[in-house]
Coordinates of C-alpha atoms and ligand atoms in Angstrom, one line a residue:
X21 CA 0.0 0.0 0.0
X22 CA 1.3 3.5 -0.8
X23 CA 2.2 5.9 2.0
X24 CA -0.7 8.1 1.1
X25 CA -3.3 5.3 1.2
X26 CA -1.9 4.0 4.5
X27 CA -1.8 7.5 6.0
X28 CA -5.4 8.2 4.9
X29 CA -6.6 4.9 6.4
X30 CA -4.8 5.6 9.7
X31 CA -6.3 9.1 9.7
X32 CA -9.8 7.7 9.3
X33 CA -9.2 5.2 12.2
X34 CA -8.0 8.1 14.4
X35 CA -11.0 10.2 13.4
X36 CA -13.4 7.4 14.3
X37 CA -11.7 6.8 17.6
X38 CA -11.7 10.5 18.4
X39 CA -8.2 10.4 19.9
X40 CA -4.8 11.3 18.7
X41 CA -1.3 12.2 20.0
X42 CA 0.3 14.6 17.6
X43 CA 3.8 15.8 17.0
X44 CA 3.6 19.4 15.8
X45 CA 6.3 21.6 14.2
X46 CA 6.2 25.4 13.8
X47 CA 8.8 27.4 11.8
X48 CA 6.9 30.2 10.2
X49 CA 9.0 33.1 11.4
X50 CA 11.8 33.4 14.0
X51 CA 11.0 30.5 16.4
X52 CA 11.7 26.8 15.7
X53 CA 9.3 24.8 17.8
X54 CA 8.0 21.3 18.3
X55 CA 5.4 19.9 20.7
X56 CA 3.6 16.7 21.5
X57 CA -0.2 17.3 22.1
X58 CA -2.8 14.8 23.2
X59 CA -6.4 15.1 21.9
X60 CA -6.0 18.8 21.0
X61 CA -6.1 19.9 24.6
X62 CA -3.2 18.5 26.6
X63 CA 0.5 19.6 26.3
X64 CA 2.7 16.5 26.8
X65 CA 5.8 18.5 25.8
X66 CA 6.6 21.8 24.1
X67 CA 10.0 23.1 23.0
X68 CA 10.7 26.5 21.6
X69 CA 14.1 27.6 20.2
X70 CA 14.0 31.3 19.6
X71 CA 16.2 33.1 17.0
X72 CA 15.4 36.6 18.4
X73 CA 19.0 37.4 19.6
X74 CA 20.2 36.5 16.0
X75 CA 17.9 39.0 14.3
X76 CA 18.0 41.7 17.0
X77 CA 21.2 43.2 15.6
X78 CA 19.5 43.8 12.3
X79 CA 16.4 45.4 13.9
X80 CA 14.1 42.8 12.4
X81 CA 13.8 39.2 11.0
X82 CA 16.2 38.5 8.2
X83 CA 14.4 35.8 6.2
X84 CA 17.6 34.0 4.9
X85 CA 19.1 33.9 8.3
X86 CA 15.8 32.6 9.7
X87 CA 15.7 29.7 7.2
X88 CA 19.3 28.7 7.9
X89 CA 18.7 28.7 11.6
X90 CA 15.6 26.6 11.2
X91 CA 17.6 24.0 9.3
X92 CA 20.0 23.8 12.2
X93 CA 17.3 23.7 14.9
X94 CA 14.4 21.7 13.6
X95 CA 15.8 18.2 14.3
X96 CA 17.0 19.2 17.7
X97 CA 13.6 20.6 18.8
X98 CA 11.8 17.6 17.5
X99 CA 14.2 15.2 19.4
X100 CA 13.8 17.3 22.5
X101 CA 10.0 17.4 22.3
X102 CA 9.8 13.6 21.9
X103 CA 12.4 13.1 24.7
X104 CA 10.5 15.3 27.1
X105 CA 7.3 13.4 26.2
X106 CA 9.1 10.2 26.9
X107 CA 8.2 9.0 23.4
X108 CA 9.7 8.0 20.1
X109 CA 8.3 8.9 16.7
X110 CA 6.5 5.5 16.6
X111 CA 4.5 6.5 19.7
X112 CA 2.8 9.5 18.0
X113 CA -0.3 9.1 15.8
X114 CA 0.4 11.9 13.3
X115 CA 2.7 14.7 12.4
X116 CA 1.5 18.3 12.0
X117 CA 3.1 21.4 10.6
X118 CA 2.5 25.1 9.9
X119 CA 2.2 25.5 6.1
X120 CA 1.4 29.2 6.2
X121 CA 1.2 32.2 6.5
X122 CA 4.8 33.1 7.2
X123 CA 8.2 33.5 5.5
X124 CA 8.4 31.1 2.6
X125 CA 11.9 29.8 3.3
X126 CA 11.2 29.4 7.0
X127 CA 7.9 27.5 6.4
X128 CA 9.6 25.2 3.9
X129 CA 12.0 23.9 6.5
X130 CA 9.2 22.9 8.9
X131 CA 7.1 21.5 6.0
X132 CA 10.1 19.4 4.7
X133 CA 11.0 18.1 8.1
X134 CA 7.3 17.1 8.8
X135 CA 7.0 15.4 5.5
X136 CA 10.2 13.4 6.1
X137 CA 9.1 12.3 9.6
X138 CA 5.5 11.4 8.5
X139 CA 6.8 9.4 5.5
X140 CA 9.6 7.7 7.5
X141 CA 7.1 6.7 10.3
X142 CA 4.1 6.1 8.0
X143 CA 2.0 8.6 9.9
X144 CA -0.7 11.0 8.6
X145 CA 0.6 14.5 7.8
X146 CA -1.6 17.4 9.0
X147 CA -1.3 20.9 7.5
X148 CA -2.1 23.8 9.9
X149 CA -2.7 27.5 9.3
X150 CA -0.6 29.5 11.6
X151 CA -3.4 31.9 12.6
X152 CA -5.7 29.0 13.3
X153 CA -2.9 27.8 15.6
X154 CA -2.9 31.1 17.5
X155 CA -6.7 30.8 18.0
X156 CA -6.3 27.2 19.1
X157 CA -3.8 28.1 21.9
X158 CA -7.0 28.9 23.8
X159 CA -8.2 25.3 23.7
X160 CA -5.0 24.3 25.5
X161 CA -5.3 27.0 28.2
X162 CA -9.1 26.5 28.7
X163 CA -10.0 22.9 28.2
X164 CA -13.7 23.6 28.6
X165 CA -13.7 26.2 25.7
X166 CA -15.8 25.2 22.8
X167 CA -17.0 27.3 19.8
X168 CA -18.8 29.6 19.1
X169 CA -16.7 32.5 20.4
X170 CA -15.2 35.7 19.1
X171 CA -11.4 35.9 18.9
X172 CA -9.1 38.9 18.6
X173 CA -5.9 37.7 16.8
X174 CA -3.2 40.3 17.2
X175 CA 0.3 39.3 16.1
X176 CA 3.3 40.7 14.3
X177 CA 1.7 40.0 10.9
X178 CA -2.0 40.0 11.6
X179 CA -4.8 41.8 13.4
X180 CA -8.2 40.2 12.9
X181 CA -11.4 39.9 14.8
X182 CA -13.0 36.5 13.9
X183 CA -16.0 34.7 15.0
X184 CA -15.2 31.0 15.5
X185 CA -18.4 29.4 14.5
X186 CA -17.1 25.8 15.0
X187 CA -13.7 24.1 14.9
X188 CA -12.2 25.3 11.6
X189 CA -15.1 27.5 10.6
X190 CA -14.4 31.2 10.9
X191 CA -16.2 34.4 9.9
X192 CA -14.0 37.5 9.5
X193 CA -15.6 40.4 11.4
X194 CA -12.8 42.9 11.0
X195 CA -9.1 43.3 10.2
X196 CA -6.4 45.9 10.0
X197 CA -6.4 48.2 7.0
X198 CA -2.6 48.8 7.2
X199 CA -0.1 47.7 9.9
X200 CA -0.6 44.7 12.2
X201 CA -0.8 45.6 15.9
X202 CA 2.5 43.9 16.7
X203 CA 4.2 45.6 13.8
X204 CA 3.0 49.0 15.1
X205 CA 4.3 48.1 18.6
X206 CA 7.7 47.1 17.1
X207 CA 8.0 50.3 15.0
X208 CA 7.0 52.5 18.0
X209 CA 9.5 50.7 20.1
X210 CA 12.2 51.1 17.5
X211 CA 11.9 54.9 17.4
X212 CA 12.3 54.9 21.2
X213 CA 15.6 53.0 20.7
X214 CA 14.4 49.6 22.0
X215 CA 15.8 46.5 20.3
X216 CA 13.7 44.1 18.1
X217 CA 11.1 42.8 18.9
X218 CA 10.2 46.0 20.7
X219 CA 6.6 45.0 21.7
X220 CA 7.4 43.3 25.0
X221 CA 10.0 45.9 25.9
X222 CA 7.6 48.8 25.2
X223 CA 5.0 47.0 27.3
X224 CA 7.5 46.8 30.2
X225 CA 8.7 50.5 29.8
X226 CA 5.1 51.7 29.6
X227 CA 4.5 50.6 33.2
X228 CA 6.8 53.4 34.3
X229 CA 5.1 56.1 32.3
X230 CA 2.0 58.3 32.2
X231 CA -0.5 56.9 29.6
X232 CA -2.1 60.4 29.2
X233 CA 1.2 62.3 28.7
X234 CA 0.8 62.4 25.0
X235 CA -2.3 63.1 23.0
X236 CA -2.4 60.6 20.1
X237 CA -5.0 60.7 17.3
X238 CA -8.3 58.8 17.6
X239 CA -8.2 56.6 14.5
X240 CA -11.2 56.3 12.3
X241 CA -11.7 53.3 10.0
X242 CA -14.5 52.7 7.5
X243 CA -15.4 49.3 8.9
X244 CA -17.0 49.1 12.4
X245 CA -14.6 46.3 13.5
X246 CA -11.6 47.2 11.3
X247 CA -8.3 48.6 12.6
X248 CA -5.8 51.1 11.5
X249 CA -2.5 51.5 13.3
X250 CA -0.4 53.5 10.9
X251 CA -1.8 56.9 11.9
X252 CA -1.0 56.2 15.5
X253 CA 2.5 55.0 14.7
X254 CA 3.2 58.0 12.5
X255 CA 2.0 60.4 15.2
X256 CA 4.3 58.8 17.7
X257 CA 7.3 58.9 15.3
X258 CA 6.7 62.6 14.5
X259 CA 6.4 63.5 18.2
X260 CA 9.7 61.8 18.9
X261 CA 11.5 63.4 15.9
X262 CA 10.2 66.9 16.8
X263 CA 11.4 66.6 20.4
X264 CA 14.8 65.5 19.1
X265 CA 15.0 68.3 16.5
X266 CA 14.3 70.8 19.3
X267 CA 17.0 69.2 21.4
X268 CA 14.4 68.4 24.1
X269 CA 14.3 65.3 26.3
X270 CA 12.4 62.3 24.9
X271 CA 10.4 61.0 27.9
X272 CA 10.5 57.4 26.6
X273 CA 8.4 55.9 29.4
X274 CA 5.6 58.4 29.0
X275 CA 5.7 58.0 25.2
X276 CA 5.6 54.2 25.5
X277 CA 2.7 54.4 28.0
X278 CA 0.7 56.8 25.8
X279 CA 1.2 54.6 22.7
X280 CA 0.3 51.5 24.5
X281 CA -2.8 53.1 26.0
X282 CA -4.0 54.3 22.6
X283 CA -3.3 51.0 20.8
X284 CA -4.9 49.0 23.6
X285 CA -8.0 51.2 23.7
X286 CA -8.4 50.7 20.0
X287 CA -7.9 46.9 20.0
X288 CA -10.1 46.3 23.0
X289 CA -12.9 48.7 22.1
X290 CA -13.5 47.2 18.7
X291 CA -13.0 43.6 19.8
X292 CA -15.6 44.0 22.7
X293 CA -17.9 45.9 20.4
X294 CA -17.7 43.1 17.8
X295 CA -18.4 40.5 20.5
X296 CA -21.3 42.4 22.0
X297 CA -23.0 43.2 18.7
X298 CA -22.7 39.7 17.4
X299 CA -24.2 38.3 20.7
X300 CA -21.0 36.4 21.7
X301 CA -20.9 35.0 25.2
X302 CA -17.2 34.2 25.1
X303 CA -14.3 36.4 23.8
X304 CA -10.8 35.0 23.3
X305 CA -7.4 36.6 22.7
X306 CA -4.6 35.2 20.6
X307 CA -1.3 36.1 19.0
X308 CA 1.9 37.7 20.4
X309 CA 0.2 41.0 21.3
X310 CA -2.3 39.1 23.4
X311 CA 0.6 38.8 25.9
X312 CA 0.5 42.6 26.3
X313 CA -0.2 43.5 30.0
X314 CA -2.3 46.6 29.1
X315 CA -4.4 44.7 26.6
X316 CA -5.1 41.8 29.0
X317 CA -6.2 44.3 31.7
X318 CA -8.3 46.3 29.4
X319 CA -10.0 43.3 28.0
X320 CA -10.7 41.9 31.4
X321 CA -12.4 45.2 32.5
X322 CA -14.4 45.7 29.3
X323 CA -15.5 42.0 29.0
X324 CA -16.6 42.0 32.6
X325 CA -18.6 45.2 32.1
X326 CA -20.2 43.7 29.0
X327 CA -21.0 40.4 30.8
X328 CA -18.8 38.4 28.4
X329 CA -16.5 35.6 29.5
X330 CA -12.9 36.4 28.5
X331 CA -10.4 33.6 27.9
X332 CA -6.7 34.1 27.0
X333 CA -3.7 31.8 26.8
X334 CA -0.7 32.4 29.1
X335 CA 1.9 34.6 27.4
X336 CA 4.1 31.7 26.4
X337 CA 1.2 30.3 24.4
X338 CA 0.4 33.7 22.8
X339 CA 3.7 34.1 21.0
X340 CA 4.8 31.5 18.4
X341 CA 4.9 27.9 19.6
X342 CA 4.2 24.4 18.3
X343 CA 1.7 23.4 21.0
X344 CA -1.0 25.6 19.4
X345 CA -0.3 24.0 16.1
X346 CA -0.8 20.5 17.7
X347 CA -4.1 21.6 19.1
X348 CA -5.4 23.0 15.7
X349 CA -4.1 19.9 14.0
X350 CA -6.2 17.6 16.2
X351 CA -9.4 19.3 15.1
X352 CA -8.2 19.2 11.5
X353 CA -7.6 15.5 11.8
X354 CA -11.0 15.0 13.3
X355 CA -12.4 16.7 10.1
X356 CA -10.4 14.4 7.9
X357 CA -8.1 17.1 6.7
X358 CA -4.8 15.5 6.0
X359 CA -2.1 16.4 3.4
X360 CA -0.2 14.4 0.9
X361 CA 3.6 14.5 0.4
X362 CA 3.0 17.3 -2.2
X363 CA 2.2 19.7 0.7
X364 CA 3.8 23.1 -0.1
X365 CA 4.5 26.1 2.0
X366 CA 1.9 28.9 1.4
X367 CA 3.3 32.2 2.7
X368 CA 0.1 34.1 2.2
X369 CA -2.4 31.4 3.5
X370 CA -5.6 33.0 4.8
X371 CA -7.7 31.9 7.7
X372 CA -10.9 33.0 5.9
Ligands
KG4_4 O1 2.3 35.8 17.3 P1 3.7 36.2 17.2 O2 4.7 35.6 18.2 O3 4.4 36.1 15.8 C1 3.6 36.3 14.7 O4 2.9 35.4 14.2 O5 3.7 37.5 14.1 O6 3.7 37.8 17.5 C2 4.9 38.6 17.6 C3 4.5 40.0 17.8 C4 5.7 40.9 17.7 O7 5.4 42.1 16.9 C5 5.9 41.3 19.2 O8 6.5 42.6 19.4 C6 4.5 41.3 19.7 O9 3.9 40.2 19.1 N1 4.5 41.2 21.2 C7 4.0 42.1 22.0 C8 4.2 41.7 23.3 N2 4.7 40.4 23.2 C9 4.9 40.1 21.9 N3 3.5 43.4 21.7 C10 3.1 44.1 22.7 N4 3.2 43.7 24.0 C11 3.7 42.5 24.4 N5 3.9 42.2 25.6
ZN5 ZN1 2.5 33.9 15.2

């Protein structure tokens, strides 16, 4: 029997049984990660090898360097994830991998590694959308969470408000018209002299500043649930440049706090509005920016006032990891979505 026939039959058996232990791989940007996940909800092991120090000296991710580092790390993180799970490749039921969106060269490393492992061990191969992975981090953190719910996905490359109708069924409610939230945080941080990725450092610095020190523009967007961050970012950059030109002090903590306050108000107001107006009872957060302390606090307050349950992953599951890919993969497997060995990286894959 060919690999593909055998894998499909195994996938069907797993689907009928409703159980699967999945080895997942993530390599879409600057983290090489592997994890072993049971039934979409339980983390048996999760290993993340970050490349951040390597890219920090260039002020952002250098795709070619990222790909080369993924080549070096992918086998190591897979071995470590299996070792920590006390398993061998034979003990897992399927292999999952992020196929997009992301950097094409980086994605290809994970996709090639996953194909090789799946083929060598005769296991089904499950392709996972990275954004769906971020949403699914919530299933690991809140084992009672089931669709429907509304999710704000805010990462370095995406800012979406989606309604999760069912596992794998999404309706796009709103999205950014220009910069992603994380991208705006990183650019704001950069002008303040913080190293890449500036988002978490700006978050930390903002705790020492006055969030009302700087008046930043209130951004208007055509869509009720759409975002725009470029006006906010430009206002901040102009303020800093003007202060520098006049030879005045740049109060970095106040500027960071004002930017964070404005960005968080924008993100949280629209997300809660979308949840309220669509009658959602549960709101979830996802993506790297979901680890922002200001956003977590604001969402807590606003959801409480609106009578909506808020769920969010711990910060380590908000930023890129393979555990979230293993969770999303389980539900894909349960829907019979497996890939052949012709699976390709898709840098611009969409969630909806
Ligand atoms: O989801 P993620 O790890 O990667 C992508 O899929 O893009 O998100 C990374 C983004 C970066 O822009 C990073 O600066 C931002 O998330 N980020 C934060 C925080 N932690 C990570 N932004 C604001 N506050 C944070 N605490
Ligand atoms: Zn991500």
